[in-house]
Amino acid sequence: MLHRIDKTTVRNALQQAYECTRETNSGKNADYIPYLAKVPSELFGISACLPDGEVITVGDTDCAFGIESVSKVPTALLVMEQYGPQKVMNRIGADATGLPFNSIIAILLEKDHPSTPLVNAGAISACSMVKPVGDAEGKWKAIVDFIEGLAGSEVTLIDELYRSESATNFNNRSITWLLRNYNRIYDDPEMSLDLYTRQCSLGITARQLSILGATIAFGGRNPVTRKQIFRTELTPKIVSLMATVGFYEHTGDWLYTTGLPAKSGVGGGIVGVIPGVMGIASFAPPLDASGNSVKAQLALKFVMDRLNLNIFNPDRCITAVPESVA
Ligand code: DON
């Protein structure tokens, strides 16, 4: 039997998750991109966006950080919206690689296929597909507008992060040209790589990420702005990708432990989607060895357990309703 939860219970769970996790000091900021190494390590926030658009927050939820790999989710959705999910499946794929996010060998093992838009290879390929093809500024505008539609407010490029990423993205350049060799890049390769690098360098807050997650959770309708951002039928497609590859080589461990389809980024952000229930996000810069935020993982796991939200549990809680109704 499914149970309902009220807002006070959600609020308390976020607060307790914050308190139980804030003292954790394991993990280390990403340092392969110089900008990320300098972000204050103690920043930590948790945010949940409910069906009526109320956003419940605790900690540093209004501080913008590098969206990084979480940006792979909106761009995958954008190309599904522009081309339909089947074409994205044919051109990129929907299979987990079981390998690190920046793996080159994964491309070779998958017989020249980028596998999924949620690893670097597939994300660069997705950027190359974004319409209008051949128009770098038009594509960039499409990506930013789409992210803003999902998040319900403006996102801005962190210039220093963009410069830092561009100066160090040699591995991604190798991926791009290898994919070009296999005809898996559908626009100018350098332009596609630059778009990917730029989208990773967008600043976003935990509050915005939770709204982005909620827009996915509620079938493409942003619960805050009430605008329809993408076709409802795409929610199960993108959530299935998040569930199968959102934490790269540790996705199975994560899903088994939490039952939360989610996507992480090396900026320290994680967004989770509980279809029909809520979008949830957490942010804290120190990462584990696979590049996933230590505190954000602990906080989200705490909330999933405390509120009984595991999507695979037949006895789970399903929705948060207004206090007056609860
Ligand atoms: O491609 C990169 O190296 C980064 N800009 C994004 C990587 C990332 O966030 C991986 N996720 N955990």
Tab-separated table of C-alpha atoms and ligand atoms in Angstrom:
chain	number	residue	atom	x	y	z
A	1	MET	CA	0.000	0.000	0.000
A	2	LEU	CA	1.254	3.479	-0.845
A	3	HIS	CA	1.384	6.103	1.917
A	4	ARG	CA	1.136	9.875	1.760
A	5	ILE	CA	3.546	12.230	3.480
A	6	ASP	CA	2.967	15.772	4.683
A	7	LYS	CA	5.251	18.763	4.286
A	8	THR	CA	6.263	18.946	7.941
A	9	THR	CA	7.604	15.403	7.711
A	10	VAL	CA	9.595	16.349	4.576
A	11	ARG	CA	10.927	19.494	6.283
A	12	ASN	CA	12.011	17.532	9.370
A	13	ALA	CA	13.693	14.834	7.278
A	14	LEU	CA	15.763	17.425	5.362
A	15	GLN	CA	16.771	19.160	8.593
A	16	GLN	CA	17.809	15.866	10.219
A	17	ALA	CA	19.692	14.779	7.083
A	18	TYR	CA	21.569	18.083	7.219
A	19	GLU	CA	22.418	17.782	10.901
A	20	CYS	CA	23.498	14.143	10.685
A	21	THR	CA	25.718	14.759	7.660
A	22	ARG	CA	27.233	18.235	8.085
A	23	GLU	CA	30.168	17.090	10.252
A	24	THR	CA	31.289	14.447	7.733
A	25	ASN	CA	34.649	15.527	6.408
A	26	SER	CA	35.742	12.724	4.108
A	27	GLY	CA	36.179	13.265	0.387
A	28	LYS	CA	38.074	15.882	-1.565
A	29	ASN	CA	37.102	18.625	-4.030
A	30	ALA	CA	37.706	17.702	-7.673
A	31	ASP	CA	41.160	18.994	-8.524
A	32	TYR	CA	41.599	18.008	-12.177
A	33	ILE	CA	39.814	21.270	-13.025
A	34	PRO	CA	41.669	24.029	-11.102
A	35	TYR	CA	38.559	26.157	-10.387
A	36	LEU	CA	36.779	23.289	-8.602
A	37	ALA	CA	39.682	22.753	-6.204
A	38	LYS	CA	39.170	26.302	-4.855
A	39	VAL	CA	35.433	26.098	-4.031
A	40	PRO	CA	34.915	26.219	-0.215
A	41	SER	CA	34.666	22.587	0.877
A	42	GLU	CA	32.292	23.259	3.774
A	43	LEU	CA	29.382	24.417	1.565
A	44	PHE	CA	26.436	22.039	1.975
A	45	GLY	CA	22.753	22.264	1.144
A	46	ILE	CA	19.696	20.077	0.557
A	47	SER	CA	16.558	21.101	-1.327
A	48	ALA	CA	13.305	19.353	-2.264
A	49	CYS	CA	10.648	20.656	-4.642
A	50	LEU	CA	7.115	19.350	-4.064
A	51	PRO	CA	4.154	18.934	-6.457
A	52	ASP	CA	2.607	22.311	-5.545
A	53	GLY	CA	5.892	24.121	-6.274
A	54	GLU	CA	6.901	24.622	-2.637
A	55	VAL	CA	10.644	24.299	-2.240
A	56	ILE	CA	11.928	23.100	1.130
A	57	THR	CA	15.579	23.971	1.759
A	58	VAL	CA	18.277	23.635	4.376
A	59	GLY	CA	21.858	24.947	4.296
A	60	ASP	CA	23.631	26.519	1.317
A	61	THR	CA	20.915	26.100	-1.289
A	62	ASP	CA	21.237	29.522	-2.958
A	63	CYS	CA	24.919	29.343	-3.697
A	64	ALA	CA	25.720	28.744	-7.412
A	65	PHE	CA	28.195	25.954	-8.177
A	66	GLY	CA	29.357	24.234	-11.379
A	67	ILE	CA	26.532	22.068	-12.739
A	68	GLU	CA	29.132	19.832	-14.469
A	69	SER	CA	27.830	16.377	-15.430
A	70	VAL	CA	24.331	17.095	-14.159
A	71	SER	CA	24.029	19.193	-17.354
A	72	LYS	CA	24.020	15.912	-19.300
A	73	VAL	CA	20.447	15.344	-18.112
A	74	PRO	CA	18.861	18.501	-19.611
A	75	THR	CA	20.784	18.180	-22.878
A	76	ALA	CA	19.715	14.544	-23.247
A	77	LEU	CA	16.126	15.640	-22.668
A	78	LEU	CA	16.479	18.508	-25.125
A	79	VAL	CA	17.625	16.254	-27.968
A	80	MET	CA	14.881	13.732	-27.108
A	81	GLU	CA	12.394	16.603	-27.316
A	82	GLN	CA	13.871	17.812	-30.628
A	83	TYR	CA	14.343	14.416	-32.340
A	84	GLY	CA	12.190	11.951	-30.390
A	85	PRO	CA	13.579	9.315	-27.997
A	86	GLN	CA	14.080	6.603	-30.633
A	87	LYS	CA	16.492	8.681	-32.701
A	88	VAL	CA	18.541	9.466	-29.583
A	89	MET	CA	18.616	5.751	-28.783
A	90	ASN	CA	19.771	4.964	-32.343
A	91	ARG	CA	22.410	7.676	-32.546
A	92	ILE	CA	23.754	7.596	-28.984
A	93	GLY	CA	22.273	4.653	-27.050
A	94	ALA	CA	20.789	4.017	-23.615
A	95	ASP	CA	23.173	1.480	-22.090
A	96	ALA	CA	25.266	1.909	-18.965
A	97	THR	CA	28.976	1.630	-19.641
A	98	GLY	CA	29.944	0.435	-16.142
A	99	LEU	CA	33.057	2.555	-16.612
A	100	PRO	CA	34.191	6.026	-15.476
A	101	PHE	CA	32.469	9.078	-16.960
A	102	ASN	CA	35.369	10.013	-19.218
A	103	SER	CA	36.213	6.533	-20.456
A	104	ILE	CA	37.662	6.206	-23.930
A	105	ILE	CA	37.785	2.423	-23.820
A	106	ALA	CA	33.989	2.385	-23.279
A	107	ILE	CA	33.590	3.807	-26.784
A	108	LEU	CA	35.746	1.046	-28.260
A	109	LEU	CA	34.047	-1.682	-26.201
A	110	GLU	CA	30.603	-0.514	-27.304
A	111	LYS	CA	31.694	-0.921	-30.926
A	112	ASP	CA	31.992	2.781	-31.703
A	113	HIS	CA	28.792	3.755	-29.925
A	114	PRO	CA	28.731	6.509	-27.282
A	115	SER	CA	26.389	4.238	-25.149
A	116	THR	CA	24.320	6.845	-23.278
A	117	PRO	CA	23.958	10.645	-23.255
A	118	LEU	CA	24.842	10.612	-19.533
A	119	VAL	CA	28.568	9.858	-20.002
A	120	ASN	CA	31.015	12.306	-21.614
A	121	ALA	CA	31.027	10.582	-25.027
A	122	GLY	CA	27.232	10.537	-25.306
A	123	ALA	CA	26.904	14.039	-23.879
A	124	ILE	CA	29.296	15.496	-26.472
A	125	SER	CA	27.390	13.600	-29.160
A	126	ALA	CA	24.113	15.006	-27.745
A	127	CYS	CA	25.545	18.548	-27.862
A	128	SER	CA	26.385	17.958	-31.522
A	129	MET	CA	22.738	16.994	-32.176
A	130	VAL	CA	21.177	20.066	-30.532
A	131	LYS	CA	19.230	22.143	-33.049
A	132	PRO	CA	19.808	24.510	-34.811
A	133	VAL	CA	22.660	22.380	-36.209
A	134	GLY	CA	25.543	24.500	-37.539
A	135	ASP	CA	24.718	27.522	-35.358
A	136	ALA	CA	26.883	27.601	-32.221
A	137	GLU	CA	25.130	30.549	-30.582
A	138	GLY	CA	21.662	29.206	-31.466
A	139	LYS	CA	22.558	25.826	-29.954
A	140	TRP	CA	23.951	27.451	-26.819
A	141	LYS	CA	20.781	29.520	-26.425
A	142	ALA	CA	18.662	26.365	-26.861
A	143	ILE	CA	20.635	24.585	-24.112
A	144	VAL	CA	20.520	27.509	-21.661
A	145	ASP	CA	16.836	28.284	-22.328
A	146	PHE	CA	15.976	24.635	-21.749
A	147	ILE	CA	17.885	24.418	-18.457
A	148	GLU	CA	16.257	27.676	-17.308
A	149	GLY	CA	12.840	26.299	-18.223
A	150	LEU	CA	13.484	23.174	-16.146
A	151	ALA	CA	14.978	25.098	-13.208
A	152	GLY	CA	12.452	27.931	-13.385
A	153	SER	CA	15.020	30.743	-13.229
A	154	GLU	CA	18.188	32.112	-14.801
A	155	VAL	CA	21.478	30.212	-14.839
A	156	THR	CA	24.793	31.921	-15.601
A	157	LEU	CA	28.085	30.779	-16.991
A	158	ILE	CA	30.911	30.735	-14.415
A	159	ASP	CA	33.577	32.282	-16.666
A	160	GLU	CA	36.520	31.181	-14.543
A	161	LEU	CA	35.235	27.592	-14.530
A	162	TYR	CA	34.727	27.669	-18.303
A	163	ARG	CA	38.300	28.901	-18.828
A	164	SER	CA	39.598	26.334	-16.355
A	165	GLU	CA	37.707	23.478	-18.077
A	166	SER	CA	38.676	24.606	-21.579
A	167	ALA	CA	42.348	24.722	-20.653
A	168	THR	CA	42.321	21.145	-19.316
A	169	ASN	CA	39.839	19.198	-21.476
A	170	PHE	CA	42.358	17.123	-23.458
A	171	ASN	CA	40.659	13.817	-22.647
A	172	ASN	CA	37.311	15.153	-23.836
A	173	ARG	CA	38.977	16.387	-27.033
A	174	SER	CA	40.248	12.831	-27.636
A	175	ILE	CA	36.730	11.473	-27.055
A	176	THR	CA	35.270	14.009	-29.488
A	177	TRP	CA	37.638	13.170	-32.320
A	178	LEU	CA	37.367	9.428	-31.731
A	179	LEU	CA	33.579	9.781	-32.016
A	180	ARG	CA	34.033	11.910	-35.120
A	181	ASN	CA	36.025	9.046	-36.587
A	182	TYR	CA	33.006	6.767	-36.006
A	183	ASN	CA	30.515	9.325	-37.420
A	184	ARG	CA	28.889	9.851	-34.022
A	185	ILE	CA	29.334	13.635	-34.003
A	186	TYR	CA	26.532	15.384	-35.864
A	187	ASP	CA	27.945	18.920	-36.112
A	188	ASP	CA	31.337	20.562	-36.049
A	189	PRO	CA	33.447	18.516	-33.538
A	190	GLU	CA	35.275	21.435	-31.869
A	191	MET	CA	32.029	23.389	-31.589
A	192	SER	CA	30.292	20.370	-30.041
A	193	LEU	CA	33.111	19.934	-27.524
A	194	ASP	CA	32.985	23.642	-26.668
A	195	LEU	CA	29.225	23.468	-26.076
A	196	TYR	CA	29.706	20.508	-23.750
A	197	THR	CA	32.482	22.338	-21.869
A	198	ARG	CA	30.332	25.469	-21.608
A	199	GLN	CA	27.265	23.628	-20.368
A	200	CYS	CA	29.363	21.945	-17.647
A	201	SER	CA	30.504	25.432	-16.550
A	202	LEU	CA	27.035	26.813	-15.886
A	203	GLY	CA	26.375	27.891	-12.313
A	204	ILE	CA	23.289	26.440	-10.662
A	205	THR	CA	22.032	26.308	-7.063
A	206	ALA	CA	20.729	23.310	-5.123
A	207	ARG	CA	17.318	25.016	-5.011
A	208	GLN	CA	17.294	25.305	-8.817
A	209	LEU	CA	18.475	21.711	-9.208
A	210	SER	CA	15.612	20.442	-7.056
A	211	ILE	CA	13.135	22.353	-9.249
A	212	LEU	CA	14.819	20.901	-12.347
A	213	GLY	CA	14.396	17.436	-10.801
A	214	ALA	CA	10.763	18.188	-9.955
A	215	THR	CA	10.006	19.296	-13.522
A	216	ILE	CA	11.236	15.867	-14.626
A	217	ALA	CA	9.351	14.137	-11.787
A	218	PHE	CA	6.098	15.808	-12.829
A	219	GLY	CA	6.168	14.918	-16.512
A	220	GLY	CA	7.831	18.049	-17.897
A	221	ARG	CA	5.599	20.556	-16.105
A	222	ASN	CA	7.595	22.900	-13.899
A	223	PRO	CA	5.643	22.966	-10.598
A	224	VAL	CA	6.937	26.467	-9.763
A	225	THR	CA	6.383	28.315	-13.068
A	226	ARG	CA	3.609	25.888	-14.166
A	227	LYS	CA	5.043	25.882	-17.691
A	228	GLN	CA	5.211	22.665	-19.724
A	229	ILE	CA	8.899	22.329	-20.684
A	230	PHE	CA	8.963	18.952	-22.443
A	231	ARG	CA	6.633	16.154	-23.505
A	232	THR	CA	5.396	14.055	-20.573
A	233	GLU	CA	6.325	10.792	-22.302
A	234	LEU	CA	10.017	11.697	-21.923
A	235	THR	CA	10.023	11.464	-18.112
A	236	PRO	CA	10.321	7.643	-18.014
A	237	LYS	CA	13.027	7.792	-20.695
A	238	ILE	CA	15.292	10.243	-18.875
A	239	VAL	CA	14.625	8.697	-15.452
A	240	SER	CA	15.617	5.278	-16.813
A	241	LEU	CA	18.910	6.764	-18.030
A	242	MET	CA	19.540	8.391	-14.639
A	243	ALA	CA	18.744	5.117	-12.871
A	244	THR	CA	21.117	3.089	-15.042
A	245	VAL	CA	24.124	5.414	-15.343
A	246	GLY	CA	23.710	8.470	-13.069
A	247	PHE	CA	26.653	7.465	-10.852
A	248	TYR	CA	28.788	5.880	-13.596
A	249	GLU	CA	30.552	2.712	-12.422
A	250	HIS	CA	28.798	2.907	-9.037
A	251	THR	CA	25.257	3.362	-10.305
A	252	GLY	CA	24.162	-0.131	-9.283
A	253	ASP	CA	25.498	0.340	-5.745
A	254	TRP	CA	23.715	3.690	-5.480
A	255	LEU	CA	20.364	2.457	-6.810
A	256	TYR	CA	20.501	-0.715	-4.717
A	257	THR	CA	21.207	1.356	-1.599
A	258	THR	CA	18.767	4.221	-2.096
A	259	GLY	CA	16.197	3.462	-4.808
A	260	LEU	CA	16.694	7.012	-6.092
A	261	PRO	CA	17.330	7.662	-9.810
A	262	ALA	CA	19.841	10.505	-9.682
A	263	LYS	CA	22.669	12.249	-11.512
A	264	SER	CA	25.881	13.543	-9.993
A	265	GLY	CA	28.429	16.131	-11.096
A	266	VAL	CA	32.034	16.805	-10.064
A	267	GLY	CA	30.964	20.278	-8.889
A	268	GLY	CA	29.442	18.439	-5.900
A	269	GLY	CA	25.787	18.556	-6.975
A	270	ILE	CA	23.393	15.615	-7.198
A	271	VAL	CA	19.832	15.790	-8.498
A	272	GLY	CA	17.336	13.022	-7.765
A	273	VAL	CA	13.964	12.377	-9.376
A	274	ILE	CA	11.133	10.534	-7.630
A	275	PRO	CA	8.472	10.412	-10.363
A	276	GLY	CA	5.170	11.898	-9.241
A	277	VAL	CA	6.543	12.714	-5.785
A	278	MET	CA	9.370	15.290	-5.783
A	279	GLY	CA	12.642	16.549	-7.176
A	280	ILE	CA	15.450	16.527	-4.630
A	281	ALA	CA	18.987	17.892	-4.760
A	282	SER	CA	22.007	18.239	-2.574
A	283	PHE	CA	25.328	20.009	-2.971
A	284	ALA	CA	28.679	19.655	-1.172
A	285	PRO	CA	32.018	19.879	-3.051
A	286	PRO	CA	34.140	17.031	-1.528
A	287	LEU	CA	33.898	13.919	-3.737
A	288	ASP	CA	34.596	10.222	-3.343
A	289	ALA	CA	37.025	8.379	-5.626
A	290	SER	CA	34.427	8.043	-8.419
A	291	GLY	CA	33.621	11.757	-8.485
A	292	ASN	CA	30.355	11.745	-6.515
A	293	SER	CA	29.742	14.148	-3.600
A	294	VAL	CA	30.202	12.333	-0.280
A	295	LYS	CA	27.838	14.499	1.787
A	296	ALA	CA	25.207	14.852	-0.928
A	297	GLN	CA	25.040	11.061	-1.247
A	298	LEU	CA	24.703	10.613	2.523
A	299	ALA	CA	22.054	13.329	2.791
A	300	LEU	CA	19.944	11.975	-0.061
A	301	LYS	CA	20.190	8.432	1.256
A	302	PHE	CA	19.073	9.675	4.685
A	303	VAL	CA	15.999	11.396	3.210
A	304	MET	CA	15.095	8.387	1.036
A	305	ASP	CA	15.222	6.076	4.074
A	306	ARG	CA	13.547	8.453	6.514
A	307	LEU	CA	10.646	9.222	4.167
A	308	ASN	CA	10.396	5.706	2.743
A	309	LEU	CA	10.660	6.944	-0.851
A	310	ASN	CA	12.595	4.084	-2.538
A	311	ILE	CA	10.918	3.873	-5.968
A	312	PHE	CA	11.147	0.067	-5.946
A	313	ASN	CA	9.344	-0.338	-2.624
A	314	PRO	CA	5.665	-1.312	-3.098
A	315	ASP	CA	4.968	0.112	0.371
A	316	ARG	CA	6.549	3.511	-0.303
A	317	CYS	CA	5.308	7.024	0.374
A	318	ILE	CA	4.013	8.646	-2.748
A	319	THR	CA	3.356	12.321	-2.431
A	320	ALA	CA	3.673	15.369	-0.279
A	321	VAL	CA	0.395	17.178	0.249
A	322	PRO	CA	-0.357	20.618	1.729
A	323	GLU	CA	-0.374	20.814	5.559
A	324	SER	CA	-4.108	21.568	5.628
A	325	VAL	CA	-4.921	18.345	3.775
A	326	ALA	CA	-2.401	16.149	5.572
B	1	DON	O1	33.867	16.277	-18.582
B	1	DON	C1	34.328	16.670	-17.519
B	1	DON	O2	35.421	16.316	-17.164
B	1	DON	C2	33.553	17.590	-16.580
B	1	DON	N1	33.406	18.838	-17.121
B	1	DON	C3	32.271	17.004	-16.102
B	1	DON	C4	32.509	15.741	-15.379
B	1	DON	C5	31.560	15.360	-14.325
B	1	DON	O3	30.904	16.138	-13.673
B	1	DON	C6	31.570	13.927	-14.033
B	1	DON	N2	30.630	13.605	-13.023
B	1	DON	N3	30.603	13.176	-11.961
